[in-house]
Short mmCIF file of C-alpha atoms in Angstrom, two decimals:
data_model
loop_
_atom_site.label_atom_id
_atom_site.label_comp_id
_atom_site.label_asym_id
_atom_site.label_seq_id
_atom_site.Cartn_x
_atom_site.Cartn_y
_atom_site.Cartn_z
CA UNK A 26 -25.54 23.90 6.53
CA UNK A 27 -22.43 23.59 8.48
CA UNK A 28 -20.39 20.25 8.82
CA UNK A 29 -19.94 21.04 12.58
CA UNK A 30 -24.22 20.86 12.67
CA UNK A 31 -23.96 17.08 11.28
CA UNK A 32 -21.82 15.76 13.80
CA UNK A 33 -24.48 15.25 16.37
CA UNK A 34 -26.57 13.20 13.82
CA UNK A 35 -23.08 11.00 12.59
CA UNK A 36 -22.31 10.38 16.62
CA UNK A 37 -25.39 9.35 17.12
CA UNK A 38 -25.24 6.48 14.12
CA UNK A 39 -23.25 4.80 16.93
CA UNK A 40 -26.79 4.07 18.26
CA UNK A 41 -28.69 3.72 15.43
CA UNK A 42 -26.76 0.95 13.25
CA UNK A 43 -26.35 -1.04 16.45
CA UNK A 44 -28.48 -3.89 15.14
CA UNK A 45 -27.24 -2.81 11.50
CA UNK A 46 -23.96 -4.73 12.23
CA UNK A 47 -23.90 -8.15 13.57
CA UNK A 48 -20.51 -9.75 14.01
CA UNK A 49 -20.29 -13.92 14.81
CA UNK A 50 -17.84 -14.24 17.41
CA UNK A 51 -17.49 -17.69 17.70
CA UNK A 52 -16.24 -18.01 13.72
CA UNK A 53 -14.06 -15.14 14.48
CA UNK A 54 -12.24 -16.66 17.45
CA UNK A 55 -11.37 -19.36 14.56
CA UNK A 56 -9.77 -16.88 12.31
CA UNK A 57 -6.10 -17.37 11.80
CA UNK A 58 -5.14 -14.98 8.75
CA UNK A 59 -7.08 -13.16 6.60
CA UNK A 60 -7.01 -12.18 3.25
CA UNK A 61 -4.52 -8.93 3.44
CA UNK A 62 -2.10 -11.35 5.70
CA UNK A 63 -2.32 -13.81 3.20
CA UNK A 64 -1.36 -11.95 0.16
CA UNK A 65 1.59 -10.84 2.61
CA UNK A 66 3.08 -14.00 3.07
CA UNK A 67 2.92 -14.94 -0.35
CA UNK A 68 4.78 -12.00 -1.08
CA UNK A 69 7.74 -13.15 1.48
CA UNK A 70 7.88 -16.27 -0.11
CA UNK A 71 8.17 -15.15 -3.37
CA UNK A 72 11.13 -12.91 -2.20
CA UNK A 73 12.13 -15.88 0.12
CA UNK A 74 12.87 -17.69 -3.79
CA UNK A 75 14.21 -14.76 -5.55
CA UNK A 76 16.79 -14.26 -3.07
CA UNK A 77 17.78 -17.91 -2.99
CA UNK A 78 18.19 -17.40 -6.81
CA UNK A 79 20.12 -13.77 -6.85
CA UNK A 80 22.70 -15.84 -3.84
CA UNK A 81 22.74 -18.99 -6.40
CA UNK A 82 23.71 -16.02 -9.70
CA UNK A 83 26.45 -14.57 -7.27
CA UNK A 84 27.79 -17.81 -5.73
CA UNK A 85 27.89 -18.47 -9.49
CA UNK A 86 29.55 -15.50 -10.85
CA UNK A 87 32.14 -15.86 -7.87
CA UNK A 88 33.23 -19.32 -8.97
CA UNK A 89 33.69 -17.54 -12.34
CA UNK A 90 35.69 -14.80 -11.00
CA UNK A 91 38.11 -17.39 -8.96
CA UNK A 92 38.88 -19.37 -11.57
CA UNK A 93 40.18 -17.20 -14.08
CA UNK A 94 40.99 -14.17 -12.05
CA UNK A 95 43.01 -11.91 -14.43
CA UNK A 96 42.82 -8.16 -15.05
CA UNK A 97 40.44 -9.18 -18.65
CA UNK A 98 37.14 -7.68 -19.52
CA UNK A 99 35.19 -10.91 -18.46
CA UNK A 100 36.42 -10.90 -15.42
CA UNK A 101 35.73 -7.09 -14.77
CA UNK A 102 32.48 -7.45 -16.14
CA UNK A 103 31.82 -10.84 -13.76
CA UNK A 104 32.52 -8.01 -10.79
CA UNK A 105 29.83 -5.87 -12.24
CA UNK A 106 26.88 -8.39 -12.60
CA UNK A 107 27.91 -9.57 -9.09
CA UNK A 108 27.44 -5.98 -7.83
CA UNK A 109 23.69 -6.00 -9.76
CA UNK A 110 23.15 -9.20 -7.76
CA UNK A 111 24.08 -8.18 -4.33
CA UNK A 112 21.83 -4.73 -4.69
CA UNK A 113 19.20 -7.15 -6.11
CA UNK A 114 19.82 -9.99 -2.63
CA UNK A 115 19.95 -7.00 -0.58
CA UNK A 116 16.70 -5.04 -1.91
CA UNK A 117 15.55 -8.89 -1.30
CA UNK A 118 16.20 -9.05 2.35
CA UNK A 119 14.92 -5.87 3.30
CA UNK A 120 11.49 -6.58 1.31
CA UNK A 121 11.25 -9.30 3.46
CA UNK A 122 12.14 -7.61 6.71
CA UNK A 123 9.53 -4.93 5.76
CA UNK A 124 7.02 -7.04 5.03
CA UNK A 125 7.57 -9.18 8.65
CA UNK A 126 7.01 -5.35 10.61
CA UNK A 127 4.25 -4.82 8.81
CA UNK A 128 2.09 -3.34 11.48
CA UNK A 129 -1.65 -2.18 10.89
CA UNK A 130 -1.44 0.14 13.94
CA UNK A 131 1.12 2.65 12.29
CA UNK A 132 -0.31 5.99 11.22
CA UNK A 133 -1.74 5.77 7.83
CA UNK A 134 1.07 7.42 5.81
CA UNK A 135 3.24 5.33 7.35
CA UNK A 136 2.14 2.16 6.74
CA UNK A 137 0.82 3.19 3.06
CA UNK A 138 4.34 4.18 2.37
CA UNK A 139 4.96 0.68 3.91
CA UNK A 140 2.59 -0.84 1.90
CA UNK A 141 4.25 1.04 -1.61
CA UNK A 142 7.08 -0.28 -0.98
CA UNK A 143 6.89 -3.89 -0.76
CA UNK A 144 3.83 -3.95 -3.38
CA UNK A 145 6.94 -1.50 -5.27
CA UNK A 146 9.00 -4.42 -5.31
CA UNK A 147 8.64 -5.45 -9.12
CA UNK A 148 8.90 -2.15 -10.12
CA UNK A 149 12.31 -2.02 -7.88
CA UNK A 150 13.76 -5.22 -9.91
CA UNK A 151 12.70 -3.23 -13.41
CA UNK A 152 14.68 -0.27 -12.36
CA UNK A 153 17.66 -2.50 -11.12
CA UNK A 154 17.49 -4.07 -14.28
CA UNK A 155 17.09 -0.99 -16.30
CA UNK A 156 20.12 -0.25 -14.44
CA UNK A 157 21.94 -2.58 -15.81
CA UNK A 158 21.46 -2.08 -19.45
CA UNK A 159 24.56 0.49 -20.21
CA UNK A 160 26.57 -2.03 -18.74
CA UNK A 161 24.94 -4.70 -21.52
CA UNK A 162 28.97 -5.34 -22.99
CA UNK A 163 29.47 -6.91 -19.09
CA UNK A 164 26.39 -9.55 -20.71
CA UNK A 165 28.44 -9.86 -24.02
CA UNK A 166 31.77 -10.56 -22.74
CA UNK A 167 30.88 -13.16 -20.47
CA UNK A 168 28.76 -15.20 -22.72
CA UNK A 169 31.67 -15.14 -25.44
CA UNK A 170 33.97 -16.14 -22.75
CA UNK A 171 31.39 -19.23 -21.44
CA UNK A 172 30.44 -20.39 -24.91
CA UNK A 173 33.49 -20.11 -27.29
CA UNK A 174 36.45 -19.16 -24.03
CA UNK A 175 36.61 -15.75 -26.40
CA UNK A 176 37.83 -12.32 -24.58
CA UNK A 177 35.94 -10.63 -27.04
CA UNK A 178 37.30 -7.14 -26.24
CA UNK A 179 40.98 -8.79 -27.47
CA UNK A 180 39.35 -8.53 -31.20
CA UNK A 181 37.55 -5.32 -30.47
CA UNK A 182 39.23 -2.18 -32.40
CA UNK A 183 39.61 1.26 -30.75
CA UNK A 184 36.81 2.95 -32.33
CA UNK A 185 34.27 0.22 -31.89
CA UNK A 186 35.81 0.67 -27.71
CA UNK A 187 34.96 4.31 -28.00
CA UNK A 188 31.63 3.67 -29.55
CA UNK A 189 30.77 1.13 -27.16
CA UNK A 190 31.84 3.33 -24.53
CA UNK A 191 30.45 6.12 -25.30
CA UNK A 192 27.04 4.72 -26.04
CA UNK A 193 27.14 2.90 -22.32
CA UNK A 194 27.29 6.85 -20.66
CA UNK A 195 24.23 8.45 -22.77
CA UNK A 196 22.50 4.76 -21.72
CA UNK A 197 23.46 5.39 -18.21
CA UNK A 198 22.30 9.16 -18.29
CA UNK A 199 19.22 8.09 -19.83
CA UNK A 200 18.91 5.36 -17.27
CA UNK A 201 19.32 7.33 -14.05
CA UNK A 202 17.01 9.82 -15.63
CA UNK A 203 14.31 6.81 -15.74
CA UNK A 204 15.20 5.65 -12.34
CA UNK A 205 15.11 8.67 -10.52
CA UNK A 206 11.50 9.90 -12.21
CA UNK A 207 9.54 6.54 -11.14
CA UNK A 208 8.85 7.71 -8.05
CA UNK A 209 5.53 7.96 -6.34
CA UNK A 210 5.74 11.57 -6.32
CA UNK A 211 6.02 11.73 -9.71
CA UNK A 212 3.09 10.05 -10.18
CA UNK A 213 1.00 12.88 -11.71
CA UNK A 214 3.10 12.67 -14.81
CA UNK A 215 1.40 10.95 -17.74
CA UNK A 216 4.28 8.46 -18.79
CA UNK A 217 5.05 7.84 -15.20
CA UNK A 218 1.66 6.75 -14.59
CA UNK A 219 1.60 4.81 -17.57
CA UNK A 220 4.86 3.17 -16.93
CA UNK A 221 3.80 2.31 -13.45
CA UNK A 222 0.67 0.70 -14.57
CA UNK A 223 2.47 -1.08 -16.82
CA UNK A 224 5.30 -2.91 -14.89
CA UNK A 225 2.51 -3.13 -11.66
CA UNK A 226 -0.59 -2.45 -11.86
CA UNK A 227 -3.78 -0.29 -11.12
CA UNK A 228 -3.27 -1.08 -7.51
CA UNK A 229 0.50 0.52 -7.05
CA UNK A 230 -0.40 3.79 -9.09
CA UNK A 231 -3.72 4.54 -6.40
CA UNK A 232 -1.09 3.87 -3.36
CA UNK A 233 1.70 6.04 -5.17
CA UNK A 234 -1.56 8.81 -5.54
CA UNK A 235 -2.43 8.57 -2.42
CA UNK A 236 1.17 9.06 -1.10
CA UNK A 237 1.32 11.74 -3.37
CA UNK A 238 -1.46 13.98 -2.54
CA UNK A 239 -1.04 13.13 1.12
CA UNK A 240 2.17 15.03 0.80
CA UNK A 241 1.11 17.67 -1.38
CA UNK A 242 -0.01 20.14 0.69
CA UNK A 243 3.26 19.47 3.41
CA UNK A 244 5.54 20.74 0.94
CA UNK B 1 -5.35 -15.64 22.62
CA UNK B 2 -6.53 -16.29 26.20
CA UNK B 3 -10.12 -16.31 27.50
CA UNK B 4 -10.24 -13.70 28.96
CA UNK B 5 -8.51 -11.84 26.37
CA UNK B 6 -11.15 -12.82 23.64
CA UNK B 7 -14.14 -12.23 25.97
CA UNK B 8 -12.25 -8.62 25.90
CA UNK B 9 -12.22 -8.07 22.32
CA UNK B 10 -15.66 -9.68 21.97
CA UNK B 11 -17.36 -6.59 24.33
CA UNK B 12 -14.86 -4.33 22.56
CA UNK B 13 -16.04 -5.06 19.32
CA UNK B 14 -19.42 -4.91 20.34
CA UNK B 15 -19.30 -1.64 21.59
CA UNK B 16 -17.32 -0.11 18.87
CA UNK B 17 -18.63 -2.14 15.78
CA UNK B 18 -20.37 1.31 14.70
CA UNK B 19 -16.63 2.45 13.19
CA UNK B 20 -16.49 -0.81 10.62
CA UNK B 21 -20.21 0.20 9.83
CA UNK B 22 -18.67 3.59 9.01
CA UNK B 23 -15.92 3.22 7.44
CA UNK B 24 -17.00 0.32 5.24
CA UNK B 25 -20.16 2.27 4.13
CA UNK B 26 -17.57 5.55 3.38
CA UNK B 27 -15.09 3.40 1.73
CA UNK B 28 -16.97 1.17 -0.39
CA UNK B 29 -19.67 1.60 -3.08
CA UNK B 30 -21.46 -1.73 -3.21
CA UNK B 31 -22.62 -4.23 -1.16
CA UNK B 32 -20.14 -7.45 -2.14
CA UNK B 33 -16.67 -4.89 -0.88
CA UNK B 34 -18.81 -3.61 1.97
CA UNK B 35 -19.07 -7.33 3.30
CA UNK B 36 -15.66 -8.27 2.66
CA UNK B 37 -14.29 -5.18 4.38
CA UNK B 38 -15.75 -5.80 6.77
CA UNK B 39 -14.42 -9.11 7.33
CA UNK B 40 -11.25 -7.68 6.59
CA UNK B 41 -11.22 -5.21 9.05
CA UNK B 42 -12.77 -7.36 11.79
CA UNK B 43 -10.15 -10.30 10.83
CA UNK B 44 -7.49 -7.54 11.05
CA UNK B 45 -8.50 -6.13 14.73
CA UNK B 46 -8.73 -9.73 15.96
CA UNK B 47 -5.18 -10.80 14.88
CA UNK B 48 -3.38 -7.31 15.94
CA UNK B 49 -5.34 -7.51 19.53
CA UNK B 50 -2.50 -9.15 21.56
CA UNK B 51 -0.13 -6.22 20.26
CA UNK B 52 -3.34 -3.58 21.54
CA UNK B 53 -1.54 -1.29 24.14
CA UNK B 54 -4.23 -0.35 26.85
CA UNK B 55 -2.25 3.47 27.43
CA UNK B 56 -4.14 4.02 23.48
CA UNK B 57 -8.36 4.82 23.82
CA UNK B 58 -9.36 1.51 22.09
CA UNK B 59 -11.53 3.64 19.43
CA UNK B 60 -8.77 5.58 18.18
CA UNK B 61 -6.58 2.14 18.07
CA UNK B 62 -9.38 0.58 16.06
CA UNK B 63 -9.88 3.87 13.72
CA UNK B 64 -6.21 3.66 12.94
CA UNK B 65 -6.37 -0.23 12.16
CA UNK B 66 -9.55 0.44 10.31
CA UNK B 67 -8.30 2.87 8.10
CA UNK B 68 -5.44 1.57 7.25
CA UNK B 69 -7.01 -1.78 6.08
CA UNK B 70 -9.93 0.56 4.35
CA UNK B 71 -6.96 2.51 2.82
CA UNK B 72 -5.47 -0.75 1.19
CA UNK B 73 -8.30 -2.60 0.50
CA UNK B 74 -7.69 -3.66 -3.32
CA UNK B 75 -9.95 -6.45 -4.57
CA UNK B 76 -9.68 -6.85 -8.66
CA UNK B 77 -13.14 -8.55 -9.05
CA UNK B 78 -15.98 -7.75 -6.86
CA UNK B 79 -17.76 -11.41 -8.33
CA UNK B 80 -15.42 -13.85 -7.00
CA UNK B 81 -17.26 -16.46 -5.29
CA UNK B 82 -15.90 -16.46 -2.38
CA UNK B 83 -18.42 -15.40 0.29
CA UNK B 84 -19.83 -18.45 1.99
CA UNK B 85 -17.63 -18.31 4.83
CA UNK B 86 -17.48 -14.49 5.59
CA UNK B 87 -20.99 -13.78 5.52
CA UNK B 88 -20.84 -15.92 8.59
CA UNK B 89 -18.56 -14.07 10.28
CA UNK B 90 -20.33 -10.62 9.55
CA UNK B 91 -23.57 -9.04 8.41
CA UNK B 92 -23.70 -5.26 6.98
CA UNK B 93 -27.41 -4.29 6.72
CA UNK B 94 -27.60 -2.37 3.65
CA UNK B 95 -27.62 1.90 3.82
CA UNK B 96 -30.57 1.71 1.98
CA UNK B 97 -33.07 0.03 4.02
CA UNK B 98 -32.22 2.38 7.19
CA UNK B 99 -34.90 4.56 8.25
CA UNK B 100 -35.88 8.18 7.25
CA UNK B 101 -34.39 9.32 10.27
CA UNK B 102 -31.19 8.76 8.95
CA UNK B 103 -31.32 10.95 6.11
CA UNK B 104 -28.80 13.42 7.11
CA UNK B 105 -26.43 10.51 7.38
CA UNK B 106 -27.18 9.24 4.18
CA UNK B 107 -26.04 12.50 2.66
CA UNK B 108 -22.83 13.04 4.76
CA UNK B 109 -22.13 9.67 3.50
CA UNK B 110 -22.72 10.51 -0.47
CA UNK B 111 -20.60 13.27 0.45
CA UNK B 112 -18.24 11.35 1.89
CA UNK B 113 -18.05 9.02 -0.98
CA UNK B 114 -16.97 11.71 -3.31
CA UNK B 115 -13.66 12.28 -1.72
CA UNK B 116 -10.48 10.69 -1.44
CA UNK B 117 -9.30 8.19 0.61
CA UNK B 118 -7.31 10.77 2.60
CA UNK B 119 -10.23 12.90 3.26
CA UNK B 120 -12.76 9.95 3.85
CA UNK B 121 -10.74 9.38 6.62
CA UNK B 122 -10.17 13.24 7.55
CA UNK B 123 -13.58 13.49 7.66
CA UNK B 124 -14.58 10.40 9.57
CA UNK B 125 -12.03 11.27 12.27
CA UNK B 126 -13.17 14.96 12.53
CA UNK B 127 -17.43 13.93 12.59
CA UNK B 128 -16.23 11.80 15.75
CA UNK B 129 -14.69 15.26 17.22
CA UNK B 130 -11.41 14.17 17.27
CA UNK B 131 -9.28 16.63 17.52
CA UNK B 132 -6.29 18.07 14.94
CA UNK B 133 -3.83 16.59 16.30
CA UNK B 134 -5.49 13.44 17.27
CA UNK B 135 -5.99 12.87 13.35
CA UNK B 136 -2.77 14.42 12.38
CA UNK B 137 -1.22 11.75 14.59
CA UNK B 138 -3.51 8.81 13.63
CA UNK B 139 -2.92 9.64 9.88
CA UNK B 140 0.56 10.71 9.87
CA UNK B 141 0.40 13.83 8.40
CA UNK B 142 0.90 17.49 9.90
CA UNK B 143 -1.42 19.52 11.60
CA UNK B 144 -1.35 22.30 9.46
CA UNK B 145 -2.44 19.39 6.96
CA UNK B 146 -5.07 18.40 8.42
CA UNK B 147 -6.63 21.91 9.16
CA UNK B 148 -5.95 23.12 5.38
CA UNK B 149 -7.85 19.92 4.54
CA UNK B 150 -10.92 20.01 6.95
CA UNK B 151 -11.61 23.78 5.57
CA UNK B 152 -11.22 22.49 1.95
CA UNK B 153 -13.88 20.11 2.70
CA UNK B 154 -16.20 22.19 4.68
CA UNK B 155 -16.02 24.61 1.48
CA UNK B 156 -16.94 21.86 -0.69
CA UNK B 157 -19.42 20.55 1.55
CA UNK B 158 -21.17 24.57 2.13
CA UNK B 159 -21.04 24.46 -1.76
CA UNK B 160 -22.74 21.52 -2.70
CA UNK B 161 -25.62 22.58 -0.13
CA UNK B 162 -25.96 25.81 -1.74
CA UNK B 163 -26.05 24.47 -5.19
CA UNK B 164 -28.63 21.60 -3.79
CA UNK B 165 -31.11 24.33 -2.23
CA UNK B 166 -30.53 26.93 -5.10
#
């Protein structure tokens, strides 16, 4: 049997099932959002909030900045966090720009890759935050400096700078390594899928498979 | 939403309500997702209808929006109770009680059900005739894509009815 020889037989379904779907028009007409819509504007509120708290942590951090603004290691690291926050505001604003286009009549791929990343967006934040973990002294020097007005890297000797240092580059090799493999196209690895599950869910790791094997045979 | 416009979509969906039959029956293994699909789907079409561009053959519009909604349909508990309204809106009789006649059908669609979501919707699009580059362009994908894909499946397919009559 040939698929060609079904078609006939699925065309003529069209026919058949007539009376096997019955749709109430006059409840539809009432509809206003569904359920997919819904979840979506959830979503833009929630990043609606966490972008109203990443301007409130660099408004914050800025006030530090100005009012001690000296060439110190609180001050530098005040810079860095701010940087962390404006990628995070920024990642926030285009989430919610993406979600807003949303748009069901895209070609699948499209919109699926549409759909992975906004429903990508806590797994986005982990990476930003993994991101900032070789930079964890920026953490420790302003806390010292808020709680006990300490420049902590006054009292720090050289080879505890070196140390520090050099642990901060293997963290941020490590790091980058991490970032750049959770990717939906390295799904197919075990800890990738694992991880993904993890900081997600189910839901993300069937879209990133479905990107994935969409794509397999173009390359 | 005019009048008019909704006396439109009303006769459109009407005459094209076969494709959520399809696709929900392709996409989804029991009864409860079928339904809510469905709804989905329908809901979906109805709220993206101002935006329909007449210069697009309404089926292939309403494929696309299908799919995609069939695609990224995710519900994490097929019990939640919360059915009253939607079985209002829409009724999906159930594959099982449709007659002998349709047993060809009922295969392509346990076929169907075995493969992924890209190649439910390959194969949906290609049993309507569409051609290549009709579904390369409603799925985003290449041509050569969708040609390497439709021979995989109509190996798998020849298989299976070899193995069934052997």
């Amino acid at each position: 049997m040939n698929l060609d020889n079904f078609k006939s037989a699925w065309q003529q379904q069209s026919t058949d099932t007539h009376s096997a779907i019955e749709i109430n028009q006059a409840k539809l007409a009432e509809i206003k959002i569904n359920k997919q819509i819904k979840a979506l504007n959830k979503m833009k509120w929630a990043r609606i909030i966490e972008s109203v708290v990443f301007l409130i942590i660099i408004v914050l951090l800025w006030k530090y900045i100005a009012a001690g603004f000296t060439f110190s290691a609180p001050i530098i690291s005040g810079f860095v966090l701010n940087l962390f926050a404006i990628i995070g505001l920024a990642g926030n604003i285009g989430q919610i720009v993406l979600i807003s286009n949303i748009d069901y009549s895209k070609p699948v791929n499209q919109l699926q890759k549409d759909f992975y990343r906004v429903c990508s967006h806590k797994l986005e934040l982990t990476k930003l935050l993994l991101m900032s973990v070789p930079f964890y002294l920026a953490y420790v020097f302003i806390g010292f400096d808020l709680l006990f007005g300490i420049d902590l890297y006054q009292y720090l000797e050289l080879h505890m700078i070196w140390f520090y240092s050099l642990s901060s580059v293997l963290l941020f090799i490590a790091t980058a390594w991490v970032f750049a493999k959770l990717n939906y196209k390295n799904i197919s690895e075990k800890w990738v899928n694992a991880s993904v599950q993890f900081i997600v869910g189910k839901r993300l790791v069937t879209m990133a498979e479905f990107l994935n094997s969409s794509e397999l045979i173009e390359s | 939403m005019t009048t008019t416009k909704k006396t439109q979509f009303a006769q459109a969906m009407e005459q094209h309500k076969g494709i959520i039959y399809k696709i929900v029956n392709s996409y989804c293994q029991n009864k409860d997702d079928r339904q809510d699909l469905a709804q989905e789907i329908l809901t979906t079409m109805w709220l993206a209808y101002d935006n329909y561009n007449n210069a697009y053959k309404f089926s292939t519009w309403m494929y696309r929006i299908s799919l995609n909604v069939a695609i990224s349909y995710y519900r994490k508990d097929s019990r939640r109770e919360d059915k009253a309204n939607e079985e209002c809106i829409v009724k999906i009789a159930d594959l099982s009680q449709e007659g002998e006649s349709n047993e060809v059908v009922k295969q392509l669609y346990e076929f169907i059900g075995q493969l992924d979501k890209l190649n439910k919707a390959i194969m949906l699009l290609y049993l309507e005739s569409e051609s290549y580059e009709s579904i390369a362009n409603s799925l985003g994908i290449s041509k050569t894509n969708v040609a390497t894909r439709i021979s995989r499946i109509k190996h798998t397919l020849k298989l299976q009815f070899e193995t069934r009559d052997s």
